[in-house]
Amino acid sequence: MEAIRSKFAVTLILGVTVLVGMMAAPAAGDGGPTYTIDGDPTDWGIHILTGNWSLNETWVPKDGVEFIVEDNRDPRWGGITGVHIKGVGSSYTRYYEDKVRHRDGYLVAEPYSDEPWDLEAKYLDEDDEFIYVLIVTSLDPDATGDYAPGDLALDLDGNSSTGKYGYEYGVKLGTNTGLSQGDIYYLPDWEEPTYIPENRPSVFNGYLSGGYKNGTATVVYKQISVDDNGHHNYVIEMAIPKLNVSMAGKSLKDPPTKTIHICDGCGNEHIDNSIPEFLSIAIPAAAVVGLFYYKRREQKGRGE
Ligand SMILES: [Ca+2]
Ligand SMILES: [Ca+2]
Ligand SMILES: [Ca+2]
Ligand SMILES: [Ca+2]
């Protein structure tokens, strides 16, 4: 039994070491990953242009890409449901999308009012120079009012007291919600969305005292050939220069914990997640591999 325990320990340590080694390595080739910012999601390793949207594998990206997929409603809530997973590359788990509170006090499942407001997925990667983000959404970039898309909100210093609602940088995504698409602002004056205030922030149309425009992200926001539940879908693909968001020489994987957030203009749907979640996903996977090995050894020891 003692020998088995120590073998389990060795297996676990090896598993963790291999996984940590894999995480430290660049995701692709010398100089890390790069993406062509053209609105074509194929270079992220996902198959949403040709695959079946109700299958996990359609949405799972290439190695090193951190992602959340939350197409349609969480299967727990019924109605029109879809794939709900999150992870890094091919390592992923079920994503539980909790209900949110409407301004009138009751809980609702997202996307509130369904497909026209669905944010289907968010993918994230980086190299030395850029943060890359890909979003799949049902919102038209040119829309206004309740149909307007939100802007990308960045809390990259992990400090909830810097920036309104904690988000000290913003990238303008809509074409009819003020300012210019691709603009990066420091200290944006974020708005609280109308219907589901807790999903804040949504859009910005100016900046706080001390804020300023700080460069431009490359943003391509275009309709794709796939409709979902009778509504058009769009891809937002962008490269944000690290130099312009106080991330020069830094990695998203470094502490402190960061948050990248997007919410429809009206608040009906949002996606945000803490970064890095890399370790919290990969190490339990290593532990599971080790435990499986241990169980097999144990069964063999008992002659099963
Ligand atoms: Ca692309
Ligand atoms: Ca959808
Ligand atoms: Ca969604
Ligand atoms: Ca902050």
PDB file of C-alpha atoms and ligand atoms in Angstrom:
ATOM      1  CA  MET A   1       0.000   0.000   0.000  1.00  0.00           C
ATOM      2  CA  GLU A   2       2.875   2.313   0.859  1.00  0.00           C
ATOM      3  CA  ALA A   3       4.446   1.636  -2.552  1.00  0.00           C
ATOM      4  CA  ILE A   4       1.138   2.364  -4.266  1.00  0.00           C
ATOM      5  CA  ARG A   5       0.763   5.627  -2.361  1.00  0.00           C
ATOM      6  CA  SER A   6       4.201   6.778  -3.366  1.00  0.00           C
ATOM      7  CA  LYS A   7       3.522   5.769  -6.970  1.00  0.00           C
ATOM      8  CA  PHE A   8       0.353   7.821  -6.823  1.00  0.00           C
ATOM      9  CA  ALA A   9       2.328  10.761  -5.524  1.00  0.00           C
ATOM     10  CA  VAL A  10       4.950  10.405  -8.256  1.00  0.00           C
ATOM     11  CA  THR A  11       2.246  10.114 -10.918  1.00  0.00           C
ATOM     12  CA  LEU A  12       0.468  13.188  -9.584  1.00  0.00           C
ATOM     13  CA  ILE A  13       3.677  15.226  -9.466  1.00  0.00           C
ATOM     14  CA  LEU A  14       4.614  14.116 -12.984  1.00  0.00           C
ATOM     15  CA  GLY A  15       1.130  14.973 -14.258  1.00  0.00           C
ATOM     16  CA  VAL A  16       1.238  18.441 -12.745  1.00  0.00           C
ATOM     17  CA  THR A  17       4.802  19.010 -13.974  1.00  0.00           C
ATOM     18  CA  VAL A  18       3.908  18.028 -17.542  1.00  0.00           C
ATOM     19  CA  LEU A  19       0.831  20.258 -17.533  1.00  0.00           C
ATOM     20  CA  VAL A  20       2.639  23.242 -16.030  1.00  0.00           C
ATOM     21  CA  GLY A  21       5.391  22.724 -18.629  1.00  0.00           C
ATOM     22  CA  MET A  22       2.787  22.697 -21.395  1.00  0.00           C
ATOM     23  CA  MET A  23       1.231  25.903 -20.064  1.00  0.00           C
ATOM     24  CA  ALA A  24       4.578  27.674 -19.913  1.00  0.00           C
ATOM     25  CA  ALA A  25       5.413  26.825 -23.524  1.00  0.00           C
ATOM     26  CA  PRO A  26       4.302  29.154 -26.316  1.00  0.00           C
ATOM     27  CA  ALA A  27       1.033  27.953 -27.834  1.00  0.00           C
ATOM     28  CA  ALA A  28       2.328  27.938 -31.403  1.00  0.00           C
ATOM     29  CA  GLY A  29       5.789  28.287 -32.867  1.00  0.00           C
ATOM     30  CA  ASP A  30       8.411  30.904 -32.105  1.00  0.00           C
ATOM     31  CA  GLY A  31       7.126  34.161 -30.709  1.00  0.00           C
ATOM     32  CA  GLY A  32       3.786  32.694 -29.638  1.00  0.00           C
ATOM     33  CA  PRO A  33       0.417  32.723 -31.325  1.00  0.00           C
ATOM     34  CA  THR A  34      -0.725  35.266 -33.844  1.00  0.00           C
ATOM     35  CA  TYR A  35      -4.085  35.816 -35.437  1.00  0.00           C
ATOM     36  CA  THR A  36      -5.247  37.418 -38.650  1.00  0.00           C
ATOM     37  CA  ILE A  37      -7.784  40.038 -37.633  1.00  0.00           C
ATOM     38  CA  ASP A  38     -10.269  39.524 -40.444  1.00  0.00           C
ATOM     39  CA  GLY A  39     -13.474  38.308 -38.774  1.00  0.00           C
ATOM     40  CA  ASP A  40     -12.712  34.718 -39.808  1.00  0.00           C
ATOM     41  CA  PRO A  41     -12.593  32.599 -36.613  1.00  0.00           C
ATOM     42  CA  THR A  42     -10.874  29.627 -38.289  1.00  0.00           C
ATOM     43  CA  ASP A  43      -7.403  30.638 -37.051  1.00  0.00           C
ATOM     44  CA  TRP A  44      -8.639  30.129 -33.458  1.00  0.00           C
ATOM     45  CA  GLY A  45      -9.144  26.425 -34.239  1.00  0.00           C
ATOM     46  CA  ILE A  46     -12.933  26.604 -33.880  1.00  0.00           C
ATOM     47  CA  HIS A  47     -15.392  25.300 -36.443  1.00  0.00           C
ATOM     48  CA  ILE A  48     -18.437  27.530 -36.010  1.00  0.00           C
ATOM     49  CA  LEU A  49     -18.651  28.374 -39.726  1.00  0.00           C
ATOM     50  CA  THR A  50     -19.137  24.749 -40.760  1.00  0.00           C
ATOM     51  CA  GLY A  51     -19.835  22.681 -37.620  1.00  0.00           C
ATOM     52  CA  ASN A  52     -22.979  21.798 -35.697  1.00  0.00           C
ATOM     53  CA  TRP A  53     -23.461  24.437 -32.987  1.00  0.00           C
ATOM     54  CA  SER A  54     -25.028  21.908 -30.583  1.00  0.00           C
ATOM     55  CA  LEU A  55     -21.756  19.929 -30.335  1.00  0.00           C
ATOM     56  CA  ASN A  56     -18.925  20.868 -27.952  1.00  0.00           C
ATOM     57  CA  GLU A  57     -16.211  20.094 -30.529  1.00  0.00           C
ATOM     58  CA  THR A  58     -17.506  22.801 -32.859  1.00  0.00           C
ATOM     59  CA  TRP A  59     -16.556  25.400 -30.251  1.00  0.00           C
ATOM     60  CA  VAL A  60     -13.348  23.994 -28.715  1.00  0.00           C
ATOM     61  CA  PRO A  61     -10.314  26.103 -29.802  1.00  0.00           C
ATOM     62  CA  LYS A  62      -6.655  25.303 -30.413  1.00  0.00           C
ATOM     63  CA  ASP A  63      -4.141  24.890 -27.568  1.00  0.00           C
ATOM     64  CA  GLY A  64      -3.565  27.835 -25.255  1.00  0.00           C
ATOM     65  CA  VAL A  65      -6.807  29.696 -26.028  1.00  0.00           C
ATOM     66  CA  GLU A  66      -8.857  30.488 -22.914  1.00  0.00           C
ATOM     67  CA  PHE A  67     -12.601  30.441 -23.609  1.00  0.00           C
ATOM     68  CA  ILE A  68     -16.209  30.483 -22.470  1.00  0.00           C
ATOM     69  CA  VAL A  69     -19.013  29.177 -24.685  1.00  0.00           C
ATOM     70  CA  GLU A  70     -22.570  29.917 -23.597  1.00  0.00           C
ATOM     71  CA  ASP A  71     -24.727  29.512 -26.699  1.00  0.00           C
ATOM     72  CA  ASN A  72     -28.432  30.074 -26.001  1.00  0.00           C
ATOM     73  CA  ARG A  73     -29.634  29.219 -22.474  1.00  0.00           C
ATOM     74  CA  ASP A  74     -27.912  27.104 -19.859  1.00  0.00           C
ATOM     75  CA  PRO A  75     -29.511  23.621 -20.152  1.00  0.00           C
ATOM     76  CA  ARG A  76     -30.553  23.929 -16.476  1.00  0.00           C
ATOM     77  CA  TRP A  77     -33.123  26.598 -17.369  1.00  0.00           C
ATOM     78  CA  GLY A  78     -34.938  24.970 -20.318  1.00  0.00           C
ATOM     79  CA  GLY A  79     -36.230  26.749 -23.398  1.00  0.00           C
ATOM     80  CA  ILE A  80     -33.754  27.001 -26.268  1.00  0.00           C
ATOM     81  CA  THR A  81     -30.519  25.693 -24.780  1.00  0.00           C
ATOM     82  CA  GLY A  82     -26.996  25.308 -26.173  1.00  0.00           C
ATOM     83  CA  VAL A  83     -23.381  24.375 -25.513  1.00  0.00           C
ATOM     84  CA  HIS A  84     -22.102  25.657 -22.143  1.00  0.00           C
ATOM     85  CA  ILE A  85     -18.402  24.965 -21.589  1.00  0.00           C
ATOM     86  CA  LYS A  86     -15.281  26.821 -20.466  1.00  0.00           C
ATOM     87  CA  GLY A  87     -11.620  25.970 -20.466  1.00  0.00           C
ATOM     88  CA  VAL A  88      -8.248  26.294 -22.146  1.00  0.00           C
ATOM     89  CA  GLY A  89      -7.680  24.589 -25.489  1.00  0.00           C
ATOM     90  CA  SER A  90      -8.976  21.024 -25.396  1.00  0.00           C
ATOM     91  CA  SER A  91      -9.191  21.024 -21.575  1.00  0.00           C
ATOM     92  CA  TYR A  92     -12.645  22.200 -20.581  1.00  0.00           C
ATOM     93  CA  THR A  93     -15.473  21.797 -18.099  1.00  0.00           C
ATOM     94  CA  ARG A  94     -19.207  22.486 -17.971  1.00  0.00           C
ATOM     95  CA  TYR A  95     -19.957  26.202 -17.656  1.00  0.00           C
ATOM     96  CA  TYR A  96     -22.843  27.013 -15.336  1.00  0.00           C
ATOM     97  CA  GLU A  97     -24.462  30.283 -16.364  1.00  0.00           C
ATOM     98  CA  ASP A  98     -26.375  31.551 -13.371  1.00  0.00           C
ATOM     99  CA  LYS A  99     -29.555  33.579 -13.623  1.00  0.00           C
ATOM    100  CA  VAL A 100     -29.327  37.342 -13.235  1.00  0.00           C
ATOM    101  CA  ARG A 101     -31.641  39.857 -11.580  1.00  0.00           C
ATOM    102  CA  HIS A 102     -33.903  42.031 -13.709  1.00  0.00           C
ATOM    103  CA  ARG A 103     -34.322  45.653 -12.569  1.00  0.00           C
ATOM    104  CA  ASP A 104     -37.870  44.739 -11.423  1.00  0.00           C
ATOM    105  CA  GLY A 105     -36.475  42.246  -8.948  1.00  0.00           C
ATOM    106  CA  TYR A 106     -37.019  38.824 -10.501  1.00  0.00           C
ATOM    107  CA  LEU A 107     -34.388  36.387 -11.780  1.00  0.00           C
ATOM    108  CA  VAL A 108     -34.044  35.705 -15.496  1.00  0.00           C
ATOM    109  CA  ALA A 109     -31.974  33.311 -17.619  1.00  0.00           C
ATOM    110  CA  GLU A 110     -29.640  34.814 -20.204  1.00  0.00           C
ATOM    111  CA  PRO A 111     -29.991  35.762 -22.955  1.00  0.00           C
ATOM    112  CA  TYR A 112     -32.993  37.660 -21.573  1.00  0.00           C
ATOM    113  CA  SER A 113     -35.526  37.910 -24.471  1.00  0.00           C
ATOM    114  CA  ASP A 114     -33.534  35.156 -26.213  1.00  0.00           C
ATOM    115  CA  GLU A 115     -31.535  34.913 -29.432  1.00  0.00           C
ATOM    116  CA  PRO A 116     -31.483  38.535 -30.664  1.00  0.00           C
ATOM    117  CA  TRP A 117     -29.405  39.338 -27.549  1.00  0.00           C
ATOM    118  CA  ASP A 118     -27.288  36.183 -27.310  1.00  0.00           C
ATOM    119  CA  LEU A 119     -23.552  36.447 -26.735  1.00  0.00           C
ATOM    120  CA  GLU A 120     -22.458  32.958 -27.789  1.00  0.00           C
ATOM    121  CA  ALA A 121     -18.785  32.831 -26.879  1.00  0.00           C
ATOM    122  CA  LYS A 122     -15.626  34.659 -25.899  1.00  0.00           C
ATOM    123  CA  TYR A 123     -12.080  33.490 -26.708  1.00  0.00           C
ATOM    124  CA  LEU A 124      -8.863  34.986 -25.388  1.00  0.00           C
ATOM    125  CA  ASP A 125      -5.168  34.667 -26.211  1.00  0.00           C
ATOM    126  CA  GLU A 126      -2.021  36.783 -26.167  1.00  0.00           C
ATOM    127  CA  ASP A 127       1.513  37.086 -27.445  1.00  0.00           C
ATOM    128  CA  ASP A 128       4.282  39.496 -26.466  1.00  0.00           C
ATOM    129  CA  GLU A 129       2.649  42.459 -28.184  1.00  0.00           C
ATOM    130  CA  PHE A 130      -1.103  41.925 -28.254  1.00  0.00           C
ATOM    131  CA  ILE A 131      -4.124  40.663 -26.349  1.00  0.00           C
ATOM    132  CA  TYR A 132      -6.392  38.856 -28.818  1.00  0.00           C
ATOM    133  CA  VAL A 133     -10.144  38.548 -28.236  1.00  0.00           C
ATOM    134  CA  LEU A 134     -12.777  36.844 -30.353  1.00  0.00           C
ATOM    135  CA  ILE A 135     -16.461  37.203 -29.516  1.00  0.00           C
ATOM    136  CA  VAL A 136     -19.443  35.497 -31.168  1.00  0.00           C
ATOM    137  CA  THR A 137     -22.631  37.527 -30.819  1.00  0.00           C
ATOM    138  CA  SER A 138     -26.095  38.138 -32.247  1.00  0.00           C
ATOM    139  CA  LEU A 139     -25.810  41.921 -32.044  1.00  0.00           C
ATOM    140  CA  ASP A 140     -25.250  44.038 -35.158  1.00  0.00           C
ATOM    141  CA  PRO A 141     -22.302  46.451 -34.812  1.00  0.00           C
ATOM    142  CA  ASP A 142     -24.363  49.295 -36.321  1.00  0.00           C
ATOM    143  CA  ALA A 143     -27.433  48.835 -34.101  1.00  0.00           C
ATOM    144  CA  THR A 144     -28.717  51.472 -31.700  1.00  0.00           C
ATOM    145  CA  GLY A 145     -30.943  51.572 -28.627  1.00  0.00           C
ATOM    146  CA  ASP A 146     -31.881  48.217 -27.083  1.00  0.00           C
ATOM    147  CA  TYR A 147     -30.154  46.339 -29.934  1.00  0.00           C
ATOM    148  CA  ALA A 148     -26.774  48.075 -29.575  1.00  0.00           C
ATOM    149  CA  PRO A 149     -23.691  46.019 -28.759  1.00  0.00           C
ATOM    150  CA  GLY A 150     -21.706  46.740 -25.624  1.00  0.00           C
ATOM    151  CA  ASP A 151     -18.029  47.668 -25.522  1.00  0.00           C
ATOM    152  CA  LEU A 152     -15.163  45.546 -24.221  1.00  0.00           C
ATOM    153  CA  ALA A 153     -14.393  46.290 -20.563  1.00  0.00           C
ATOM    154  CA  LEU A 154     -10.954  45.519 -19.155  1.00  0.00           C
ATOM    155  CA  ASP A 155      -9.920  45.269 -15.522  1.00  0.00           C
ATOM    156  CA  LEU A 156      -6.280  44.420 -16.096  1.00  0.00           C
ATOM    157  CA  ASP A 157      -4.855  45.732 -12.816  1.00  0.00           C
ATOM    158  CA  GLY A 158      -7.169  43.488 -10.786  1.00  0.00           C
ATOM    159  CA  ASN A 159      -8.115  46.516  -8.702  1.00  0.00           C
ATOM    160  CA  SER A 160     -11.833  47.204  -8.317  1.00  0.00           C
ATOM    161  CA  SER A 161     -11.153  50.801  -7.228  1.00  0.00           C
ATOM    162  CA  THR A 162      -9.419  51.816 -10.492  1.00  0.00           C
ATOM    163  CA  GLY A 163     -11.865  52.606 -13.272  1.00  0.00           C
ATOM    164  CA  LYS A 164     -15.632  52.954 -13.002  1.00  0.00           C
ATOM    165  CA  TYR A 165     -16.996  49.611 -11.749  1.00  0.00           C
ATOM    166  CA  GLY A 166     -13.329  48.502 -11.682  1.00  0.00           C
ATOM    167  CA  TYR A 167     -12.786  48.551 -15.479  1.00  0.00           C
ATOM    168  CA  GLU A 168      -9.993  51.037 -16.131  1.00  0.00           C
ATOM    169  CA  TYR A 169      -9.762  50.401 -19.894  1.00  0.00           C
ATOM    170  CA  GLY A 170     -12.378  50.061 -22.617  1.00  0.00           C
ATOM    171  CA  VAL A 171     -12.362  49.221 -26.327  1.00  0.00           C
ATOM    172  CA  LYS A 172     -15.215  50.723 -28.395  1.00  0.00           C
ATOM    173  CA  LEU A 173     -16.978  48.026 -30.426  1.00  0.00           C
ATOM    174  CA  GLY A 174     -20.280  49.535 -31.626  1.00  0.00           C
ATOM    175  CA  THR A 175     -20.358  51.957 -34.553  1.00  0.00           C
ATOM    176  CA  ASN A 176     -23.381  53.963 -33.365  1.00  0.00           C
ATOM    177  CA  THR A 177     -22.842  54.285 -29.615  1.00  0.00           C
ATOM    178  CA  GLY A 178     -20.451  57.247 -29.696  1.00  0.00           C
ATOM    179  CA  LEU A 179     -16.703  57.591 -30.316  1.00  0.00           C
ATOM    180  CA  SER A 180     -15.040  55.398 -32.975  1.00  0.00           C
ATOM    181  CA  GLN A 181     -14.865  51.625 -33.254  1.00  0.00           C
ATOM    182  CA  GLY A 182     -11.493  50.352 -32.058  1.00  0.00           C
ATOM    183  CA  ASP A 183     -10.737  53.329 -29.829  1.00  0.00           C
ATOM    184  CA  ILE A 184      -9.028  52.381 -26.582  1.00  0.00           C
ATOM    185  CA  TYR A 185      -9.873  54.625 -23.653  1.00  0.00           C
ATOM    186  CA  TYR A 186      -8.334  54.904 -20.236  1.00  0.00           C
ATOM    187  CA  LEU A 187     -10.977  55.526 -17.535  1.00  0.00           C
ATOM    188  CA  PRO A 188     -14.055  55.199 -19.764  1.00  0.00           C
ATOM    189  CA  ASP A 189     -17.295  56.604 -18.356  1.00  0.00           C
ATOM    190  CA  TRP A 190     -19.176  53.298 -18.316  1.00  0.00           C
ATOM    191  CA  GLU A 191     -22.960  53.135 -18.419  1.00  0.00           C
ATOM    192  CA  GLU A 192     -25.111  50.843 -16.348  1.00  0.00           C
ATOM    193  CA  PRO A 193     -27.454  48.868 -18.646  1.00  0.00           C
ATOM    194  CA  THR A 194     -31.193  49.449 -18.496  1.00  0.00           C
ATOM    195  CA  TYR A 195     -32.843  46.110 -17.876  1.00  0.00           C
ATOM    196  CA  ILE A 196     -30.274  44.139 -15.886  1.00  0.00           C
ATOM    197  CA  PRO A 197     -28.173  46.706 -14.025  1.00  0.00           C
ATOM    198  CA  GLU A 198     -25.999  44.049 -12.327  1.00  0.00           C
ATOM    199  CA  ASN A 199     -24.549  43.130 -15.748  1.00  0.00           C
ATOM    200  CA  ARG A 200     -22.732  46.469 -15.817  1.00  0.00           C
ATOM    201  CA  PRO A 201     -20.857  47.932 -17.464  1.00  0.00           C
ATOM    202  CA  SER A 202     -22.289  47.994 -21.010  1.00  0.00           C
ATOM    203  CA  VAL A 203     -21.106  50.892 -23.199  1.00  0.00           C
ATOM    204  CA  PHE A 204     -19.046  54.036 -22.761  1.00  0.00           C
ATOM    205  CA  ASN A 205     -19.384  57.325 -24.612  1.00  0.00           C
ATOM    206  CA  GLY A 206     -16.740  59.438 -22.967  1.00  0.00           C
ATOM    207  CA  TYR A 207     -14.266  59.252 -20.127  1.00  0.00           C
ATOM    208  CA  LEU A 208     -13.821  60.263 -16.537  1.00  0.00           C
ATOM    209  CA  SER A 209     -11.622  63.073 -15.264  1.00  0.00           C
ATOM    210  CA  GLY A 210      -8.018  61.931 -15.799  1.00  0.00           C
ATOM    211  CA  GLY A 211      -8.991  59.656 -18.669  1.00  0.00           C
ATOM    212  CA  TYR A 212      -7.981  59.887 -22.322  1.00  0.00           C
ATOM    213  CA  LYS A 213      -7.919  58.053 -25.637  1.00  0.00           C
ATOM    214  CA  ASN A 214      -4.899  55.803 -25.594  1.00  0.00           C
ATOM    215  CA  GLY A 215      -4.460  54.289 -29.041  1.00  0.00           C
ATOM    216  CA  THR A 216      -6.505  52.037 -31.227  1.00  0.00           C
ATOM    217  CA  ALA A 217      -7.190  48.322 -31.297  1.00  0.00           C
ATOM    218  CA  THR A 218      -7.582  46.480 -34.590  1.00  0.00           C
ATOM    219  CA  VAL A 219     -11.242  45.436 -34.597  1.00  0.00           C
ATOM    220  CA  VAL A 220     -13.132  43.524 -37.299  1.00  0.00           C
ATOM    221  CA  TYR A 221     -16.810  43.083 -36.470  1.00  0.00           C
ATOM    222  CA  LYS A 222     -18.732  41.316 -39.208  1.00  0.00           C
ATOM    223  CA  GLN A 223     -21.656  39.059 -39.942  1.00  0.00           C
ATOM    224  CA  ILE A 224     -20.888  35.373 -40.459  1.00  0.00           C
ATOM    225  CA  SER A 225     -22.649  32.946 -42.768  1.00  0.00           C
ATOM    226  CA  VAL A 226     -24.426  31.154 -39.911  1.00  0.00           C
ATOM    227  CA  ASP A 227     -27.820  32.154 -38.511  1.00  0.00           C
ATOM    228  CA  ASP A 228     -28.899  30.835 -35.110  1.00  0.00           C
ATOM    229  CA  ASN A 229     -32.566  30.482 -34.158  1.00  0.00           C
ATOM    230  CA  GLY A 230     -33.494  32.603 -37.166  1.00  0.00           C
ATOM    231  CA  HIS A 231     -31.186  35.498 -36.319  1.00  0.00           C
ATOM    232  CA  HIS A 232     -27.916  36.660 -37.835  1.00  0.00           C
ATOM    233  CA  ASN A 233     -24.660  36.123 -35.999  1.00  0.00           C
ATOM    234  CA  TYR A 234     -21.473  38.137 -35.963  1.00  0.00           C
ATOM    235  CA  VAL A 235     -17.835  37.668 -35.048  1.00  0.00           C
ATOM    236  CA  ILE A 236     -15.837  40.396 -33.326  1.00  0.00           C
ATOM    237  CA  GLU A 237     -12.126  39.719 -33.708  1.00  0.00           C
ATOM    238  CA  MET A 238      -9.601  42.113 -32.214  1.00  0.00           C
ATOM    239  CA  ALA A 239      -5.952  42.702 -31.371  1.00  0.00           C
ATOM    240  CA  ILE A 240      -5.353  45.095 -28.465  1.00  0.00           C
ATOM    241  CA  PRO A 241      -1.763  46.412 -28.225  1.00  0.00           C
ATOM    242  CA  LYS A 242      -0.453  45.601 -24.744  1.00  0.00           C
ATOM    243  CA  LEU A 243       1.444  48.900 -24.817  1.00  0.00           C
ATOM    244  CA  ASN A 244      -1.879  50.795 -24.775  1.00  0.00           C
ATOM    245  CA  VAL A 245      -3.474  48.993 -21.818  1.00  0.00           C
ATOM    246  CA  SER A 246      -0.566  48.983 -19.329  1.00  0.00           C
ATOM    247  CA  MET A 247       0.330  45.379 -20.165  1.00  0.00           C
ATOM    248  CA  ALA A 248       3.682  45.893 -21.933  1.00  0.00           C
ATOM    249  CA  GLY A 249       6.059  43.112 -20.895  1.00  0.00           C
ATOM    250  CA  LYS A 250       3.301  41.365 -18.929  1.00  0.00           C
ATOM    251  CA  SER A 251       1.208  38.249 -19.417  1.00  0.00           C
ATOM    252  CA  LEU A 252      -2.484  37.758 -18.701  1.00  0.00           C
ATOM    253  CA  LYS A 253      -1.390  34.672 -16.767  1.00  0.00           C
ATOM    254  CA  ASP A 254       0.563  36.769 -14.233  1.00  0.00           C
ATOM    255  CA  PRO A 255      -1.134  37.824 -11.008  1.00  0.00           C
ATOM    256  CA  PRO A 256      -3.224  39.762 -10.089  1.00  0.00           C
ATOM    257  CA  THR A 257      -6.494  38.243 -11.267  1.00  0.00           C
ATOM    258  CA  LYS A 258      -7.920  40.214 -14.189  1.00  0.00           C
ATOM    259  CA  THR A 259     -11.405  40.410 -15.680  1.00  0.00           C
ATOM    260  CA  ILE A 260     -12.458  40.910 -19.290  1.00  0.00           C
ATOM    261  CA  HIS A 261     -16.148  41.670 -19.620  1.00  0.00           C
ATOM    262  CA  ILE A 262     -18.743  42.306 -22.307  1.00  0.00           C
ATOM    263  CA  CYS A 263     -22.443  43.073 -21.920  1.00  0.00           C
ATOM    264  CA  ASP A 264     -25.131  44.022 -24.455  1.00  0.00           C
ATOM    265  CA  GLY A 265     -26.002  47.718 -24.565  1.00  0.00           C
ATOM    266  CA  CYS A 266     -29.365  47.013 -22.887  1.00  0.00           C
ATOM    267  CA  GLY A 267     -27.914  44.523 -20.386  1.00  0.00           C
ATOM    268  CA  ASN A 268     -29.803  41.425 -21.556  1.00  0.00           C
ATOM    269  CA  GLU A 269     -26.675  39.280 -21.699  1.00  0.00           C
ATOM    270  CA  HIS A 270     -23.086  39.375 -20.494  1.00  0.00           C
ATOM    271  CA  ILE A 271     -19.924  37.286 -20.395  1.00  0.00           C
ATOM    272  CA  ASP A 272     -17.099  37.840 -17.986  1.00  0.00           C
ATOM    273  CA  ASN A 273     -14.487  35.697 -16.431  1.00  0.00           C
ATOM    274  CA  SER A 274     -11.498  35.923 -14.179  1.00  0.00           C
ATOM    275  CA  ILE A 275      -8.057  35.464 -15.698  1.00  0.00           C
ATOM    276  CA  PRO A 276      -6.045  33.388 -15.162  1.00  0.00           C
ATOM    277  CA  GLU A 277      -8.365  30.475 -14.734  1.00  0.00           C
ATOM    278  CA  PHE A 278      -5.648  28.391 -16.398  1.00  0.00           C
ATOM    279  CA  LEU A 279      -4.361  26.806 -13.199  1.00  0.00           C
ATOM    280  CA  SER A 280      -7.741  26.172 -11.644  1.00  0.00           C
ATOM    281  CA  ILE A 281      -8.718  24.065 -14.661  1.00  0.00           C
ATOM    282  CA  ALA A 282      -5.475  22.291 -15.564  1.00  0.00           C
ATOM    283  CA  ILE A 283      -4.345  21.112 -12.125  1.00  0.00           C
ATOM    284  CA  PRO A 284      -7.572  19.314 -11.241  1.00  0.00           C
ATOM    285  CA  ALA A 285      -7.272  17.609 -14.654  1.00  0.00           C
ATOM    286  CA  ALA A 286      -3.794  16.387 -13.644  1.00  0.00           C
ATOM    287  CA  ALA A 287      -5.145  15.225 -10.289  1.00  0.00           C
ATOM    288  CA  VAL A 288      -7.901  13.270 -12.037  1.00  0.00           C
ATOM    289  CA  VAL A 289      -5.327  11.551 -14.277  1.00  0.00           C
ATOM    290  CA  GLY A 290      -3.246  10.673 -11.214  1.00  0.00           C
ATOM    291  CA  LEU A 291      -6.258   9.409  -9.282  1.00  0.00           C
ATOM    292  CA  PHE A 292      -7.330   7.211 -12.207  1.00  0.00           C
ATOM    293  CA  TYR A 293      -3.860   5.669 -12.287  1.00  0.00           C
ATOM    294  CA  TYR A 294      -3.990   5.125  -8.510  1.00  0.00           C
ATOM    295  CA  LYS A 295      -7.420   3.447  -8.744  1.00  0.00           C
ATOM    296  CA  ARG A 296      -6.176   1.111 -11.448  1.00  0.00           C
ATOM    297  CA  ARG A 297      -3.106   0.208  -9.385  1.00  0.00           C
ATOM    298  CA  GLU A 298      -5.346  -0.382  -6.384  1.00  0.00           C
ATOM    299  CA  GLN A 299      -7.643  -2.690  -8.377  1.00  0.00           C
ATOM    300  CA  LYS A 300      -4.678  -4.607  -9.768  1.00  0.00           C
ATOM    301  CA  GLY A 301      -3.301  -4.957  -6.222  1.00  0.00           C
ATOM    302  CA  ARG A 302      -6.594  -6.533  -5.139  1.00  0.00           C
ATOM    303  CA  GLY A 303      -6.497  -8.882  -8.154  1.00  0.00           C
ATOM    304  CA  GLU A 304      -9.528  -7.269  -9.843  1.00  0.00           C
TER     305      GLU A 304
HETATM  306 CA    CA B   1      -9.064  35.523 -37.932  1.00  0.00          CA
HETATM  307 CA    CA B   2     -27.364  31.532 -29.912  1.00  0.00          CA
HETATM  308 CA    CA B   3     -25.159  33.428 -24.114  1.00  0.00          CA
HETATM  309 CA    CA B   4      -9.388  48.063 -12.239  1.00  0.00          CA
END
